[in-house]
mmCIF file of C-alpha atoms in Angstrom:
data_model
loop_
_atom_site.group_PDB
_atom_site.id
_atom_site.type_symbol
_atom_site.label_atom_id
_atom_site.label_comp_id
_atom_site.label_asym_id
_atom_site.label_seq_id
_atom_site.Cartn_x
_atom_site.Cartn_y
_atom_site.Cartn_z
ATOM 1 C CA VAL A 1 46.201 -241.217 -42.862
ATOM 2 C CA VAL A 2 43.136 -241.064 -40.693
ATOM 3 C CA ALA A 3 44.496 -243.953 -38.392
ATOM 4 C CA ARG A 4 47.838 -241.998 -37.932
ATOM 5 C CA LEU A 5 46.000 -238.702 -37.132
ATOM 6 C CA ARG A 6 43.821 -240.590 -34.615
ATOM 7 C CA ALA A 7 46.713 -242.303 -33.095
ATOM 8 C CA ALA A 8 48.557 -238.913 -32.671
ATOM 9 C CA GLY A 9 45.427 -237.682 -30.613
ATOM 10 C CA ALA A 10 43.796 -235.727 -33.397
ATOM 11 C CA ILE A 11 39.943 -235.298 -33.216
ATOM 12 C CA LEU A 12 38.391 -235.981 -36.775
ATOM 13 C CA LEU A 13 35.590 -233.491 -37.472
ATOM 14 C CA GLY A 14 34.488 -235.123 -40.638
ATOM 15 C CA LYS A 15 34.592 -234.988 -44.340
ATOM 16 C CA THR A 16 34.506 -231.839 -46.419
ATOM 17 C CA ASN A 17 33.076 -231.192 -49.979
ATOM 18 C CA LEU A 18 34.803 -232.090 -53.321
ATOM 19 C CA PRO A 19 34.038 -231.917 -56.904
ATOM 20 C CA GLU A 20 32.899 -235.326 -58.447
ATOM 21 C CA LEU A 21 35.648 -237.716 -58.445
ATOM 22 C CA ALA A 22 38.011 -235.155 -56.967
ATOM 23 C CA MET A 23 38.738 -233.974 -60.501
ATOM 24 C CA ASP A 24 38.279 -230.072 -60.889
ATOM 25 C CA ILE A 25 39.685 -226.850 -59.943
ATOM 26 C CA GLN A 26 36.411 -225.893 -58.350
ATOM 27 C CA THR A 27 34.232 -227.595 -55.725
ATOM 28 C CA ASP A 28 30.633 -228.105 -56.846
ATOM 29 C CA ASN A 29 28.715 -231.621 -57.189
ATOM 30 C CA ALA A 30 25.130 -232.766 -57.703
ATOM 31 C CA LEU A 31 24.816 -234.212 -54.201
ATOM 32 C CA PHE A 32 26.078 -231.379 -51.773
ATOM 33 C CA GLY A 33 26.194 -228.401 -54.251
ATOM 34 C CA ALA A 34 28.906 -225.678 -54.566
ATOM 35 C CA THR A 35 31.407 -224.687 -51.856
ATOM 36 C CA LYS A 36 32.000 -221.043 -51.594
ATOM 37 C CA ASN A 37 35.143 -219.131 -50.872
ATOM 38 C CA PRO A 38 35.030 -217.738 -47.348
ATOM 39 C CA TRP A 39 36.710 -214.565 -48.422
ATOM 40 C CA SER A 40 34.111 -213.860 -51.175
ATOM 41 C CA ALA A 41 30.940 -216.120 -51.750
ATOM 42 C CA ALA A 42 30.979 -214.889 -55.384
ATOM 43 C CA HIS A 43 34.176 -216.906 -55.905
ATOM 44 C CA THR A 44 35.195 -220.563 -55.563
ATOM 45 C CA PRO A 45 37.737 -221.976 -52.992
ATOM 46 C CA GLY A 46 39.235 -223.950 -55.920
ATOM 47 C CA GLY A 47 39.687 -227.657 -56.144
ATOM 48 C CA SER A 48 39.639 -230.356 -55.894
ATOM 49 C CA SER A 49 40.131 -230.127 -51.841
ATOM 50 C CA GLY A 50 38.104 -226.773 -51.850
ATOM 51 C CA GLY A 51 35.812 -227.908 -48.974
ATOM 52 C CA GLU A 52 38.817 -228.446 -46.840
ATOM 53 C CA ALA A 53 40.603 -225.177 -47.810
ATOM 54 C CA ALA A 54 37.331 -223.330 -47.073
ATOM 55 C CA ALA A 55 36.995 -224.854 -43.693
ATOM 56 C CA LEU A 56 40.675 -223.696 -42.918
ATOM 57 C CA ALA A 57 40.221 -220.354 -44.198
ATOM 58 C CA ALA A 58 36.973 -219.883 -42.234
ATOM 59 C CA GLY A 59 38.524 -221.021 -39.058
ATOM 60 C CA MET A 60 36.463 -224.170 -38.787
ATOM 61 C CA THR A 61 39.586 -226.327 -38.227
ATOM 62 C CA PRO A 62 43.324 -225.855 -37.772
ATOM 63 C CA LEU A 63 44.306 -228.669 -39.884
ATOM 64 C CA GLY A 64 43.086 -230.635 -43.010
ATOM 65 C CA VAL A 65 44.160 -233.287 -45.247
ATOM 66 C CA GLY A 66 43.595 -233.563 -48.918
ATOM 67 C CA SER A 67 45.067 -235.338 -52.096
ATOM 68 C CA ASP A 68 46.748 -234.022 -54.951
ATOM 69 C CA ILE A 69 47.358 -235.094 -58.416
ATOM 70 C CA GLY A 70 47.828 -231.844 -60.455
ATOM 71 C CA GLY A 71 47.245 -229.198 -57.847
ATOM 72 C CA SER A 72 44.298 -230.571 -55.814
ATOM 73 C CA VAL A 73 45.637 -229.206 -52.303
ATOM 74 C CA ARG A 74 47.887 -226.454 -53.696
ATOM 75 C CA ILE A 75 45.225 -224.716 -55.900
ATOM 76 C CA PRO A 76 42.783 -224.544 -53.067
ATOM 77 C CA ALA A 77 45.324 -223.298 -50.626
ATOM 78 C CA HIS A 78 46.299 -220.405 -53.185
ATOM 79 C CA TYR A 79 42.701 -219.589 -53.616
ATOM 80 C CA THR A 80 41.759 -219.204 -49.908
ATOM 81 C CA GLY A 81 44.968 -217.929 -48.387
ATOM 82 C CA VAL A 82 46.003 -221.013 -46.617
ATOM 83 C CA LEU A 83 48.949 -223.495 -47.073
ATOM 84 C CA ALA A 84 49.350 -226.900 -48.322
ATOM 85 C CA LEU A 85 52.004 -229.597 -49.062
ATOM 86 C CA LYS A 86 52.021 -232.204 -51.831
ATOM 87 C CA PRO A 87 54.695 -234.725 -50.341
ATOM 88 C CA THR A 88 57.018 -236.882 -52.384
ATOM 89 C CA GLN A 89 55.575 -239.894 -53.848
ATOM 90 C CA GLY A 90 55.274 -242.697 -51.084
ATOM 91 C CA ARG A 91 56.018 -240.214 -48.217
ATOM 92 C CA VAL A 92 52.487 -240.417 -47.018
ATOM 93 C CA SER A 93 50.210 -243.497 -47.488
ATOM 94 C CA ASN A 94 47.350 -243.387 -49.912
ATOM 95 C CA ALA A 95 45.708 -246.485 -48.408
ATOM 96 C CA GLY A 96 42.021 -246.124 -48.902
ATOM 97 C CA HIS A 97 41.859 -243.165 -51.384
ATOM 98 C CA ILE A 98 39.345 -243.050 -54.190
ATOM 99 C CA PRO A 99 40.081 -242.616 -57.098
ATOM 100 C CA PRO A 100 41.230 -245.131 -58.195
ATOM 101 C CA LEU A 101 38.406 -247.461 -57.588
ATOM 102 C CA PRO A 102 38.872 -250.475 -55.497
ATOM 103 C CA GLY A 103 39.987 -253.344 -57.519
ATOM 104 C CA THR A 104 41.206 -251.303 -60.348
ATOM 105 C CA VAL A 105 44.913 -250.454 -61.576
ATOM 106 C CA ASN A 106 46.325 -247.573 -59.861
ATOM 107 C CA ALA A 107 47.710 -246.013 -63.012
ATOM 108 C CA ILE A 108 48.228 -242.554 -61.486
ATOM 109 C CA ARG A 109 50.203 -243.659 -58.208
ATOM 110 C CA HIS A 110 53.254 -241.669 -59.447
ATOM 111 C CA LEU A 111 51.312 -238.516 -59.424
ATOM 112 C CA MET A 112 48.895 -238.685 -56.405
ATOM 113 C CA ALA A 113 49.740 -237.912 -52.832
ATOM 114 C CA CYS A 114 47.975 -237.230 -49.684
ATOM 115 C CA GLY A 115 49.297 -234.051 -48.046
ATOM 116 C CA PRO A 116 48.372 -231.750 -45.027
ATOM 117 C CA MET A 117 46.520 -228.198 -45.391
ATOM 118 C CA ALA A 118 46.918 -225.592 -42.669
ATOM 119 C CA ARG A 119 47.227 -221.919 -41.782
ATOM 120 C CA SER A 120 50.881 -222.109 -40.818
ATOM 121 C CA VAL A 121 54.011 -223.724 -41.995
ATOM 122 C CA ALA A 122 54.657 -225.046 -38.328
ATOM 123 C CA ASP A 123 51.340 -226.880 -38.364
ATOM 124 C CA LEU A 124 52.208 -228.328 -41.792
ATOM 125 C CA ARG A 125 55.474 -229.553 -40.514
ATOM 126 C CA LEU A 126 53.762 -231.122 -37.464
ATOM 127 C CA ALA A 127 51.196 -233.012 -39.682
ATOM 128 C CA LEU A 128 53.696 -234.150 -42.039
ATOM 129 C CA GLN A 129 55.723 -235.864 -39.108
ATOM 130 C CA VAL A 130 52.565 -237.523 -37.957
ATOM 131 C CA LEU A 131 51.629 -238.797 -41.458
ATOM 132 C CA ALA A 132 54.871 -239.817 -43.163
ATOM 133 C CA GLY A 133 56.123 -243.257 -43.312
ATOM 134 C CA PRO A 134 55.564 -246.329 -45.531
ATOM 135 C CA ASP A 135 52.489 -248.480 -45.077
ATOM 136 C CA GLY A 136 53.870 -251.706 -46.735
ATOM 137 C CA GLN A 137 51.206 -251.248 -49.640
ATOM 138 C CA ASP A 138 53.135 -248.772 -51.859
ATOM 139 C CA LEU A 139 54.403 -250.201 -55.063
ATOM 140 C CA GLY A 140 57.226 -247.579 -55.578
ATOM 141 C CA ALA A 141 60.450 -247.202 -53.827
ATOM 142 C CA ALA A 142 59.909 -245.542 -50.384
ATOM 143 C CA PRO A 143 61.500 -242.115 -50.115
ATOM 144 C CA PRO A 144 64.317 -241.539 -47.672
ATOM 145 C CA PRO A 145 63.477 -241.264 -43.909
ATOM 146 C CA LEU A 146 61.890 -237.847 -42.862
ATOM 147 C CA GLU A 147 64.720 -236.060 -41.082
ATOM 148 C CA PRO A 148 64.505 -233.233 -38.582
ATOM 149 C CA HIS A 149 64.736 -229.809 -40.269
ATOM 150 C CA ARG A 150 68.164 -228.296 -40.213
ATOM 151 C CA PRO A 151 68.087 -224.458 -40.623
ATOM 152 C CA ARG A 152 70.458 -223.287 -43.141
ATOM 153 C CA PRO A 153 71.744 -219.675 -43.704
ATOM 154 C CA LEU A 154 70.187 -217.678 -46.344
ATOM 155 C CA THR A 155 73.515 -217.406 -47.888
ATOM 156 C CA GLU A 156 73.663 -221.036 -48.642
ATOM 157 C CA LEU A 157 70.221 -220.999 -50.774
ATOM 158 C CA ARG A 158 70.219 -220.625 -54.469
ATOM 159 C CA LEU A 159 66.673 -219.988 -55.804
ATOM 160 C CA ALA A 160 65.336 -219.454 -59.216
ATOM 161 C CA TRP A 161 62.260 -217.467 -60.043
ATOM 162 C CA THR A 162 60.005 -216.485 -62.965
ATOM 163 C CA ASP A 163 57.007 -214.713 -63.862
ATOM 164 C CA ASP A 164 57.119 -215.935 -67.362
ATOM 165 C CA PHE A 165 55.413 -219.178 -67.775
ATOM 166 C CA GLY A 166 55.881 -219.758 -71.535
ATOM 167 C CA GLY A 167 53.312 -217.422 -72.785
ATOM 168 C CA LEU A 168 50.669 -217.979 -69.880
ATOM 169 C CA PRO A 169 49.886 -214.347 -68.587
ATOM 170 C CA VAL A 170 50.707 -213.407 -64.940
ATOM 171 C CA THR A 171 48.799 -210.550 -63.345
ATOM 172 C CA ALA A 172 50.714 -207.345 -62.728
ATOM 173 C CA ASP A 173 50.120 -207.645 -59.020
ATOM 174 C CA ILE A 174 51.395 -211.223 -58.756
ATOM 175 C CA GLY A 175 54.348 -210.293 -60.994
ATOM 176 C CA ALA A 176 55.249 -207.441 -58.769
ATOM 177 C CA ALA A 177 54.962 -209.381 -55.628
ATOM 178 C CA LEU A 178 57.270 -212.186 -57.103
ATOM 179 C CA GLY A 179 59.845 -209.484 -58.174
ATOM 180 C CA LYS A 180 59.888 -207.888 -54.714
ATOM 181 C CA LEU A 181 60.239 -211.237 -53.040
ATOM 182 C CA ALA A 182 63.159 -212.134 -55.100
ATOM 183 C CA ASP A 183 64.730 -208.756 -54.385
ATOM 184 C CA ASP A 184 64.062 -209.218 -50.640
ATOM 185 C CA LEU A 185 65.828 -212.556 -50.703
ATOM 186 C CA ALA A 186 68.722 -211.333 -52.753
ATOM 187 C CA TYR A 187 69.228 -208.381 -50.237
ATOM 188 C CA ALA A 188 69.134 -211.017 -47.392
ATOM 189 C CA GLY A 189 71.949 -213.026 -48.925
ATOM 190 C CA CYS A 190 70.206 -215.688 -51.072
ATOM 191 C CA ARG A 191 71.620 -216.309 -54.588
ATOM 192 C CA ILE A 192 68.730 -215.504 -56.836
ATOM 193 C CA GLU A 193 68.444 -216.287 -60.581
ATOM 194 C CA ARG A 194 65.638 -215.423 -62.962
ATOM 195 C CA ALA A 195 64.978 -218.357 -65.079
ATOM 196 C CA ARG A 196 62.311 -220.631 -66.475
ATOM 197 C CA PRO A 197 62.493 -224.182 -68.314
ATOM 198 C CA PRO A 198 64.203 -223.767 -71.632
ATOM 199 C CA GLY A 199 61.969 -224.246 -74.579
ATOM 200 C CA PHE A 200 58.835 -224.401 -72.532
ATOM 201 C CA ASP A 201 55.861 -222.892 -74.312
ATOM 202 C CA PHE A 202 52.356 -223.115 -72.600
ATOM 203 C CA GLU A 203 50.431 -222.883 -75.752
ATOM 204 C CA ASP A 204 52.314 -225.834 -77.358
ATOM 205 C CA LEU A 205 51.629 -227.928 -74.086
ATOM 206 C CA GLU A 206 48.055 -226.920 -74.241
ATOM 207 C CA ALA A 207 47.834 -227.932 -77.820
ATOM 208 C CA GLY A 208 49.304 -231.382 -77.149
ATOM 209 C CA ARG A 209 52.532 -230.690 -79.220
ATOM 210 C CA TYR A 210 54.716 -232.160 -76.342
ATOM 211 C CA GLY A 211 52.886 -235.709 -76.777
ATOM 212 C CA HIS A 212 50.023 -234.864 -74.298
ATOM 213 C CA SER A 213 47.541 -232.139 -73.340
ATOM 214 C CA LEU A 214 46.124 -230.530 -70.282
#
C-alpha cells in the first residue's frame, strides 16, 4: 500500500495511533495513550483506525489508509464524520500488515482489508484507483479488475434500508435521518424497500446462539 502511494506521488506523513494489536473500537494504548475525537475531546474517535480518522477530521491530512476486519475503518469514519471504504477481499494488498504476526498463519485473511479514508467520496475513489490490484501474495481468488465508474440513473437503483437491527436500539435522530434519506431517494426515483435479514436477532447473536459470539 505504501509503495503504491509513493509511486503515485503521495507524500507520506507518518503513522497514526491505534489500540493494541488494532483490536478495539476506541484508540488507546500503553505506549502513546489515548487519541481524542477532534470534534469533542471527551469522546473517542473510534477504532481501530482512530488516529487516522482523527487526523482527517482535524484537517491534518486529506487522505489516510487503515485496515478493517469488523469495522476498523468504518467505525472511526462514523465517529468523526469522515468517509472510509473497506474493499472486497484481495482488491488491495495486505502485504506487511500486522496482525497477523510474521510467520504465522493468516486465519483472518477473508475478513481483513486495507482501505482508504478521506473527507470526500472523490478522494476515496482516487485512492482506491491507486491502491487496487493484486500483489501476487494473496491466497484467495483475485477480484475482477476495477472498472471505471459508470453513472446510473436513480430509477435503476433498488435499495433496502432498516432501522431495526434485530433488537439493537437505534437512536431517534439516526432513525429519523435514515427515514428521511429513504423518502428523499424514493422521491428521486429509486426503488426503496424497508427490510432486514429474516430471522436475525442481535441478542441471539451476542449470546452465541448462531454458533459464534461477538
